[in-house]
PDB file of C-alpha atoms and ligand atoms in Angstrom:
ATOM      1  CA  UNK J   1      33.882  -8.037  37.335  1.00  0.00           C
ATOM      2  CA  UNK J   2      37.659  -7.848  37.054  1.00  0.00           C
ATOM      3  CA  UNK J   3      39.008  -8.458  33.524  1.00  0.00           C
ATOM      4  CA  UNK J   4      42.684  -8.308  32.573  1.00  0.00           C
ATOM      5  CA  UNK J   5      44.378  -8.241  29.165  1.00  0.00           C
ATOM      6  CA  UNK J   6      47.772  -9.863  28.790  1.00  0.00           C
ATOM      7  CA  UNK J   7      50.201 -10.376  25.937  1.00  0.00           C
ATOM      8  CA  UNK J   8      53.507  -9.296  24.447  1.00  0.00           C
ATOM      9  CA  UNK J   9      54.371  -5.785  23.376  1.00  0.00           C
ATOM     10  CA  UNK J  10      52.871  -5.059  19.990  1.00  0.00           C
ATOM     11  CA  UNK J  11      49.860  -7.306  20.541  1.00  0.00           C
ATOM     12  CA  UNK J  12      47.559  -4.269  20.465  1.00  0.00           C
ATOM     13  CA  UNK J  13      46.171  -4.542  24.031  1.00  0.00           C
ATOM     14  CA  UNK J  14      46.421  -0.854  24.815  1.00  0.00           C
ATOM     15  CA  UNK J  15      44.672   0.255  21.582  1.00  0.00           C
ATOM     16  CA  UNK J  16      41.898  -2.340  21.878  1.00  0.00           C
ATOM     17  CA  UNK J  17      41.080  -1.626  25.532  1.00  0.00           C
ATOM     18  CA  UNK J  18      39.408   1.836  25.252  1.00  0.00           C
ATOM     19  CA  UNK J  19      37.245   0.685  22.303  1.00  0.00           C
ATOM     20  CA  UNK J  20      36.169  -2.354  24.282  1.00  0.00           C
ATOM     21  CA  UNK J  21      35.330  -0.127  27.257  1.00  0.00           C
ATOM     22  CA  UNK J  22      33.179   2.210  25.112  1.00  0.00           C
ATOM     23  CA  UNK J  23      31.297  -0.769  23.699  1.00  0.00           C
ATOM     24  CA  UNK J  24      30.530  -1.996  27.233  1.00  0.00           C
ATOM     25  CA  UNK J  25      29.451   1.488  28.358  1.00  0.00           C
ATOM     26  CA  UNK J  26      27.021   1.670  25.412  1.00  0.00           C
ATOM     27  CA  UNK J  27      25.343  -1.364  26.925  1.00  0.00           C
ATOM     28  CA  UNK J  28      24.917   0.406  30.253  1.00  0.00           C
ATOM     29  CA  UNK J  29      27.804  -1.085  32.251  1.00  0.00           C
ATOM     30  CA  UNK J  30      29.977   0.997  34.569  1.00  0.00           C
ATOM     31  CA  UNK J  31      33.470   0.470  33.217  1.00  0.00           C
ATOM     32  CA  UNK J  32      36.885   1.622  34.428  1.00  0.00           C
ATOM     33  CA  UNK J  33      40.055   1.136  32.385  1.00  0.00           C
ATOM     34  CA  UNK J  34      43.491   1.095  33.916  1.00  0.00           C
ATOM     35  CA  UNK J  35      46.984  -0.329  33.337  1.00  0.00           C
ATOM     36  CA  UNK J  36      50.057  -1.720  35.047  1.00  0.00           C
ATOM     37  CA  UNK J  37      52.558  -0.734  36.134  1.00  0.00           C
ATOM     38  CA  UNK J  38      50.647   2.413  37.102  1.00  0.00           C
ATOM     39  CA  UNK J  39      47.024   3.313  37.718  1.00  0.00           C
ATOM     40  CA  UNK J  40      47.459   5.601  40.759  1.00  0.00           C
ATOM     41  CA  UNK J  41      49.681   8.609  41.474  1.00  0.00           C
ATOM     42  CA  UNK J  42      52.057   6.491  43.582  1.00  0.00           C
ATOM     43  CA  UNK J  43      51.994   3.568  41.120  1.00  0.00           C
ATOM     44  CA  UNK J  44      52.757   5.926  38.204  1.00  0.00           C
ATOM     45  CA  UNK J  45      55.747   7.291  40.124  1.00  0.00           C
ATOM     46  CA  UNK J  46      56.979   3.697  40.529  1.00  0.00           C
ATOM     47  CA  UNK J  47      56.382   3.139  36.773  1.00  0.00           C
ATOM     48  CA  UNK J  48      58.675   6.085  36.059  1.00  0.00           C
ATOM     49  CA  UNK J  49      61.458   4.474  38.139  1.00  0.00           C
ATOM     50  CA  UNK J  50      60.935   1.116  36.399  1.00  0.00           C
ATOM     51  CA  UNK J  51      61.050   2.642  32.904  1.00  0.00           C
ATOM     52  CA  UNK J  52      63.897   5.102  33.501  1.00  0.00           C
ATOM     53  CA  UNK J  53      66.713   4.188  31.067  1.00  0.00           C
ATOM     54  CA  UNK J  54      69.268   5.500  33.592  1.00  0.00           C
ATOM     55  CA  UNK J  55      68.332   2.799  36.098  1.00  0.00           C
ATOM     56  CA  UNK J  56      70.568   0.184  34.478  1.00  0.00           C
ATOM     57  CA  UNK J  57      71.882  -0.856  37.922  1.00  0.00           C
ATOM     58  CA  UNK J  58      68.464  -2.115  39.017  1.00  0.00           C
ATOM     59  CA  UNK J  59      68.709  -5.599  40.502  1.00  0.00           C
ATOM     60  CA  UNK J  60      66.079  -8.136  39.282  1.00  0.00           C
ATOM     61  CA  UNK J  61      64.716  -8.486  42.851  1.00  0.00           C
ATOM     62  CA  UNK J  62      64.356  -4.717  43.129  1.00  0.00           C
ATOM     63  CA  UNK J  63      62.499  -4.710  39.818  1.00  0.00           C
ATOM     64  CA  UNK J  64      60.071  -7.388  41.024  1.00  0.00           C
ATOM     65  CA  UNK J  65      59.394  -5.590  44.303  1.00  0.00           C
ATOM     66  CA  UNK J  66      58.706  -2.336  42.456  1.00  0.00           C
ATOM     67  CA  UNK J  67      56.168  -4.028  40.143  1.00  0.00           C
ATOM     68  CA  UNK J  68      54.539  -5.528  43.231  1.00  0.00           C
ATOM     69  CA  UNK J  69      54.571  -2.247  45.176  1.00  0.00           C
ATOM     70  CA  UNK J  70      52.931  -0.497  42.239  1.00  0.00           C
ATOM     71  CA  UNK J  71      50.285  -3.259  42.137  1.00  0.00           C
ATOM     72  CA  UNK J  72      49.534  -3.195  45.903  1.00  0.00           C
ATOM     73  CA  UNK J  73      48.698   0.492  45.758  1.00  0.00           C
ATOM     74  CA  UNK J  74      46.658   0.017  42.574  1.00  0.00           C
ATOM     75  CA  UNK J  75      44.612  -2.801  44.118  1.00  0.00           C
ATOM     76  CA  UNK J  76      43.824  -1.047  47.385  1.00  0.00           C
ATOM     77  CA  UNK J  77      43.327   2.487  46.091  1.00  0.00           C
ATOM     78  CA  UNK J  78      41.489   1.762  42.838  1.00  0.00           C
ATOM     79  CA  UNK J  79      40.633  -1.798  41.809  1.00  0.00           C
ATOM     80  CA  UNK J  80      39.105  -3.282  44.967  1.00  0.00           C
ATOM     81  CA  UNK J  81      36.930  -0.218  45.788  1.00  0.00           C
ATOM     82  CA  UNK J  82      35.579  -0.134  42.213  1.00  0.00           C
ATOM     83  CA  UNK J  83      34.782  -3.851  42.185  1.00  0.00           C
ATOM     84  CA  UNK J  84      32.822  -3.342  45.411  1.00  0.00           C
ATOM     85  CA  UNK J  85      30.777  -0.688  43.550  1.00  0.00           C
ATOM     86  CA  UNK J  86      29.816  -3.132  40.799  1.00  0.00           C
ATOM     87  CA  UNK J  87      32.114  -1.678  38.158  1.00  0.00           C
ATOM     88  CA  UNK J  88      33.744  -3.693  35.404  1.00  0.00           C
ATOM     89  CA  UNK J  89      37.476  -3.060  35.794  1.00  0.00           C
ATOM     90  CA  UNK J  90      39.438  -3.593  32.554  1.00  0.00           C
ATOM     91  CA  UNK J  91      43.159  -3.692  33.307  1.00  0.00           C
ATOM     92  CA  UNK J  92      46.013  -3.683  30.778  1.00  0.00           C
ATOM     93  CA  UNK J  93      48.425  -6.201  32.437  1.00  0.00           C
ATOM     94  CA  UNK J  94      48.296  -7.506  36.020  1.00  0.00           C
ATOM     95  CA  UNK J  95      49.858 -10.287  38.114  1.00  0.00           C
ATOM     96  CA  UNK J  96      50.226 -12.646  35.123  1.00  0.00           C
ATOM     97  CA  UNK J  97      52.705 -10.199  33.554  1.00  0.00           C
ATOM     98  CA  UNK J  98      54.953 -10.702  36.592  1.00  0.00           C
ATOM     99  CA  UNK J  99      54.757 -14.480  36.195  1.00  0.00           C
ATOM    100  CA  UNK J 100      55.311 -14.330  32.411  1.00  0.00           C
ATOM    101  CA  UNK J 101      58.107 -11.703  32.307  1.00  0.00           C
ATOM    102  CA  UNK J 102      59.950 -12.030  35.638  1.00  0.00           C
ATOM    103  CA  UNK J 103      59.092 -15.705  36.157  1.00  0.00           C
ATOM    104  CA  UNK J 104      59.217 -17.436  32.778  1.00  0.00           C
ATOM    105  CA  UNK J 105      61.156 -14.673  30.952  1.00  0.00           C
ATOM    106  CA  UNK J 106      63.896 -13.976  33.520  1.00  0.00           C
ATOM    107  CA  UNK J 107      63.795 -17.353  35.282  1.00  0.00           C
ATOM    108  CA  UNK J 108      62.704 -16.266  38.768  1.00  0.00           C
ATOM    109  CA  UNK J 109      61.260 -19.109  40.849  1.00  0.00           C
ATOM    110  CA  UNK J 110      57.506 -19.336  40.107  1.00  0.00           C
ATOM    111  CA  UNK J 111      56.305 -20.586  43.542  1.00  0.00           C
ATOM    112  CA  UNK J 112      58.198 -17.712  45.234  1.00  0.00           C
ATOM    113  CA  UNK J 113      56.638 -15.213  42.836  1.00  0.00           C
ATOM    114  CA  UNK J 114      53.170 -16.655  43.478  1.00  0.00           C
ATOM    115  CA  UNK J 115      53.599 -16.145  47.242  1.00  0.00           C
ATOM    116  CA  UNK J 116      54.746 -12.564  46.661  1.00  0.00           C
ATOM    117  CA  UNK J 117      51.750 -12.013  44.365  1.00  0.00           C
ATOM    118  CA  UNK J 118      49.342 -13.304  47.021  1.00  0.00           C
ATOM    119  CA  UNK J 119      50.872 -10.866  49.504  1.00  0.00           C
ATOM    120  CA  UNK J 120      50.928  -7.836  47.194  1.00  0.00           C
ATOM    121  CA  UNK J 121      47.430  -8.289  45.728  1.00  0.00           C
ATOM    122  CA  UNK J 122      45.841  -9.283  49.039  1.00  0.00           C
ATOM    123  CA  UNK J 123      44.584 -12.302  47.095  1.00  0.00           C
ATOM    124  CA  UNK J 124      42.697 -10.289  44.450  1.00  0.00           C
ATOM    125  CA  UNK J 125      42.849 -12.048  41.066  1.00  0.00           C
ATOM    126  CA  UNK J 126      40.893 -11.476  37.841  1.00  0.00           C
ATOM    127  CA  UNK J 127      37.601 -13.203  37.033  1.00  0.00           C
ATOM    128  CA  UNK J 128      38.677 -13.359  33.395  1.00  0.00           C
ATOM    129  CA  UNK J 129      42.040 -12.920  31.674  1.00  0.00           C
ATOM    130  CA  UNK J 130      42.400 -12.608  27.906  1.00  0.00           C
ATOM    131  CA  UNK J 131      45.720 -13.436  26.290  1.00  0.00           C
ATOM    132  CA  UNK J 132      46.314 -11.524  23.055  1.00  0.00           C
ATOM    133  CA  UNK J 133      48.582 -14.190  21.685  1.00  0.00           C
ATOM    134  CA  UNK J 134      51.127 -13.369  19.011  1.00  0.00           C
ATOM    135  CA  UNK J 135      53.797 -15.509  17.403  1.00  0.00           C
ATOM    136  CA  UNK J 136      57.157 -13.992  18.388  1.00  0.00           C
ATOM    137  CA  UNK J 137      58.447 -14.128  14.798  1.00  0.00           C
ATOM    138  CA  UNK J 138      55.387 -12.198  13.590  1.00  0.00           C
ATOM    139  CA  UNK J 139      56.045  -9.558  16.233  1.00  0.00           C
ATOM    140  CA  UNK J 140      59.656  -9.432  15.104  1.00  0.00           C
ATOM    141  CA  UNK J 141      58.648  -9.242  11.447  1.00  0.00           C
ATOM    142  CA  UNK J 142      56.417  -6.264  12.295  1.00  0.00           C
ATOM    143  CA  UNK J 143      59.484  -4.667  13.881  1.00  0.00           C
ATOM    144  CA  UNK J 144      61.661  -5.342  10.808  1.00  0.00           C
ATOM    145  CA  UNK J 145      58.941  -3.873   8.555  1.00  0.00           C
ATOM    146  CA  UNK J 146      59.202  -0.680  10.558  1.00  0.00           C
ATOM    147  CA  UNK J 147      62.843  -0.412   9.447  1.00  0.00           C
ATOM    148  CA  UNK J 148      64.885  -1.459  12.508  1.00  0.00           C
ATOM    149  CA  UNK J 149      68.186  -3.319  12.087  1.00  0.00           C
ATOM    150  CA  UNK J 150      68.776  -6.851  13.425  1.00  0.00           C
ATOM    151  CA  UNK J 151      71.383  -6.940  16.198  1.00  0.00           C
ATOM    152  CA  UNK J 152      72.621  -9.009  19.161  1.00  0.00           C
ATOM    153  CA  UNK J 153      70.015  -7.459  21.440  1.00  0.00           C
ATOM    154  CA  UNK J 154      67.260  -8.468  19.040  1.00  0.00           C
ATOM    155  CA  UNK J 155      68.495 -12.063  19.216  1.00  0.00           C
ATOM    156  CA  UNK J 156      68.402 -11.859  23.020  1.00  0.00           C
ATOM    157  CA  UNK J 157      64.970 -10.256  22.898  1.00  0.00           C
ATOM    158  CA  UNK J 158      63.708 -13.019  20.619  1.00  0.00           C
ATOM    159  CA  UNK J 159      64.724 -15.775  23.067  1.00  0.00           C
ATOM    160  CA  UNK J 160      63.323 -13.787  26.000  1.00  0.00           C
ATOM    161  CA  UNK J 161      59.996 -13.111  24.297  1.00  0.00           C
ATOM    162  CA  UNK J 162      59.727 -16.754  23.260  1.00  0.00           C
ATOM    163  CA  UNK J 163      60.031 -17.720  26.946  1.00  0.00           C
ATOM    164  CA  UNK J 164      57.442 -15.078  27.873  1.00  0.00           C
ATOM    165  CA  UNK J 165      55.012 -16.409  25.270  1.00  0.00           C
ATOM    166  CA  UNK J 166      55.540 -20.028  26.343  1.00  0.00           C
ATOM    167  CA  UNK J 167      55.082 -18.843  29.930  1.00  0.00           C
ATOM    168  CA  UNK J 168      51.722 -17.297  29.107  1.00  0.00           C
ATOM    169  CA  UNK J 169      50.630 -20.519  27.408  1.00  0.00           C
ATOM    170  CA  UNK J 170      51.662 -22.498  30.510  1.00  0.00           C
ATOM    171  CA  UNK J 171      49.615 -20.146  32.695  1.00  0.00           C
ATOM    172  CA  UNK J 172      46.606 -20.693  30.397  1.00  0.00           C
ATOM    173  CA  UNK J 173      47.045 -24.481  30.600  1.00  0.00           C
ATOM    174  CA  UNK J 174      47.304 -24.332  34.427  1.00  0.00           C
ATOM    175  CA  UNK J 175      44.090 -22.339  34.851  1.00  0.00           C
ATOM    176  CA  UNK J 176      41.993 -22.744  31.691  1.00  0.00           C
ATOM    177  CA  UNK J 177      38.738 -21.692  33.410  1.00  0.00           C
ATOM    178  CA  UNK J 178      40.081 -18.130  33.919  1.00  0.00           C
ATOM    179  CA  UNK J 179      41.826 -17.633  30.563  1.00  0.00           C
ATOM    180  CA  UNK J 180      40.696 -17.093  26.974  1.00  0.00           C
ATOM    181  CA  UNK J 181      43.084 -16.766  24.021  1.00  0.00           C
ATOM    182  CA  UNK J 182      42.541 -14.297  21.175  1.00  0.00           C
ATOM    183  CA  UNK J 183      44.776 -14.455  18.105  1.00  0.00           C
ATOM    184  CA  UNK J 184      46.468 -11.041  17.915  1.00  0.00           C
ATOM    185  CA  UNK J 185      47.788 -11.708  14.387  1.00  0.00           C
ATOM    186  CA  UNK J 186      44.286 -11.029  13.013  1.00  0.00           C
ATOM    187  CA  UNK J 187      43.247  -7.582  11.747  1.00  0.00           C
ATOM    188  CA  UNK J 188      42.547  -4.945  14.401  1.00  0.00           C
ATOM    189  CA  UNK J 189      38.781  -5.180  13.783  1.00  0.00           C
ATOM    190  CA  UNK J 190      38.768  -8.971  14.007  1.00  0.00           C
ATOM    191  CA  UNK J 191      40.686  -8.852  17.299  1.00  0.00           C
ATOM    192  CA  UNK J 192      38.108  -6.376  18.667  1.00  0.00           C
ATOM    193  CA  UNK J 193      35.295  -8.650  17.481  1.00  0.00           C
ATOM    194  CA  UNK J 194      36.873 -11.666  19.190  1.00  0.00           C
ATOM    195  CA  UNK J 195      37.402  -9.711  22.434  1.00  0.00           C
ATOM    196  CA  UNK J 196      33.727  -8.687  22.457  1.00  0.00           C
ATOM    197  CA  UNK J 197      32.632 -12.291  21.890  1.00  0.00           C
ATOM    198  CA  UNK J 198      34.696 -13.476  24.854  1.00  0.00           C
ATOM    199  CA  UNK J 199      33.352 -10.767  27.167  1.00  0.00           C
ATOM    200  CA  UNK J 200      29.761 -11.186  25.952  1.00  0.00           C
ATOM    201  CA  UNK J 201      29.952 -14.916  26.763  1.00  0.00           C
ATOM    202  CA  UNK J 202      31.393 -14.200  30.219  1.00  0.00           C
ATOM    203  CA  UNK J 203      28.770 -11.572  31.076  1.00  0.00           C
ATOM    204  CA  UNK J 204      25.944 -13.848  29.973  1.00  0.00           C
ATOM    205  CA  UNK J 205      26.990 -16.344  32.675  1.00  0.00           C
ATOM    206  CA  UNK J 206      25.973 -13.888  35.429  1.00  0.00           C
TER     207      UNK J 206
HETATM  208  P1  TMP Q 301      53.598  -1.739  28.387  1.00  0.00           P
HETATM  209  O1  TMP Q 301      53.075  -0.598  29.205  1.00  0.00           O
HETATM  210  O2  TMP Q 301      54.061  -1.361  27.040  1.00  0.00           O
HETATM  211  O3  TMP Q 301      52.721  -2.925  28.413  1.00  0.00           O
HETATM  212  O4  TMP Q 301      54.979  -2.130  29.060  1.00  0.00           O
HETATM  213  C1  TMP Q 301      55.078  -2.606  30.305  1.00  0.00           C
HETATM  214  C2  TMP Q 301      56.332  -3.437  30.345  1.00  0.00           C
HETATM  215  O5  TMP Q 301      56.503  -3.898  31.676  1.00  0.00           O
HETATM  216  C3  TMP Q 301      56.258  -4.664  29.461  1.00  0.00           C
HETATM  217  O6  TMP Q 301      57.527  -4.890  28.886  1.00  0.00           O
HETATM  218  C4  TMP Q 301      55.971  -5.784  30.427  1.00  0.00           C
HETATM  219  C5  TMP Q 301      56.624  -5.304  31.685  1.00  0.00           C
HETATM  220  N1  TMP Q 301      56.017  -5.808  32.919  1.00  0.00           N
HETATM  221  C6  TMP Q 301      56.722  -6.737  33.646  1.00  0.00           C
HETATM  222  O7  TMP Q 301      57.814  -7.146  33.253  1.00  0.00           O
HETATM  223  N2  TMP Q 301      56.181  -7.207  34.805  1.00  0.00           N
HETATM  224  C7  TMP Q 301      54.967  -6.767  35.293  1.00  0.00           C
HETATM  225  O8  TMP Q 301      54.509  -7.216  36.357  1.00  0.00           O
HETATM  226  C8  TMP Q 301      54.246  -5.789  34.506  1.00  0.00           C
HETATM  227  C9  TMP Q 301      52.915  -5.293  34.987  1.00  0.00           C
HETATM  228  C10 TMP Q 301      54.816  -5.334  33.335  1.00  0.00           C
END
């Protein structure tokens, strides 16, 4: 089974994922955790290019193609082979991040992105996707609490992250059978509990 976690930065995905994986392993499942961009040697090299602060000249189309290149390698080298061996693959971000960030966030045409996603994933999509949903203002408040100042870039980031969040909610509405929403504003333990409930329900269907 292929399960992906999506959500904004600060929603706690990356900290919840290993705990969730250990809980599944305790029940006897083979579990593999991974993340995007990254997940293979080549994909991690692409991640470094994407995250390099010196790459300010990167064109939005270049950025998209790098996310997709990283994903193609990840799918063919790691995800697809593991799924064929009956492993539960838990992935921190996947194709929906491209639709939410590049599509809804940066305004790139969604049908074009969907075609590119079909090509780069070879048509491999998750069985279940969990959105760790967080109100943008709460995320921002968390940031202010940590002592950062409010500036023009924060205002830009707020509008961008609002579009990303609305984008995620549109994706959920378009394909409700694949998505579940977990409220990431809850305590860490309550989020973990909710994630387990969702996965327990999904596994009991098989
Ligand atoms: P993270 O490792 O902290 O989740 O950061 C990854 C960043 O990359 C995050 O800002 C979301 C962004 N991203 C995209 O914009 N498009 C994508 O397809 C993926 C996988 C990530």
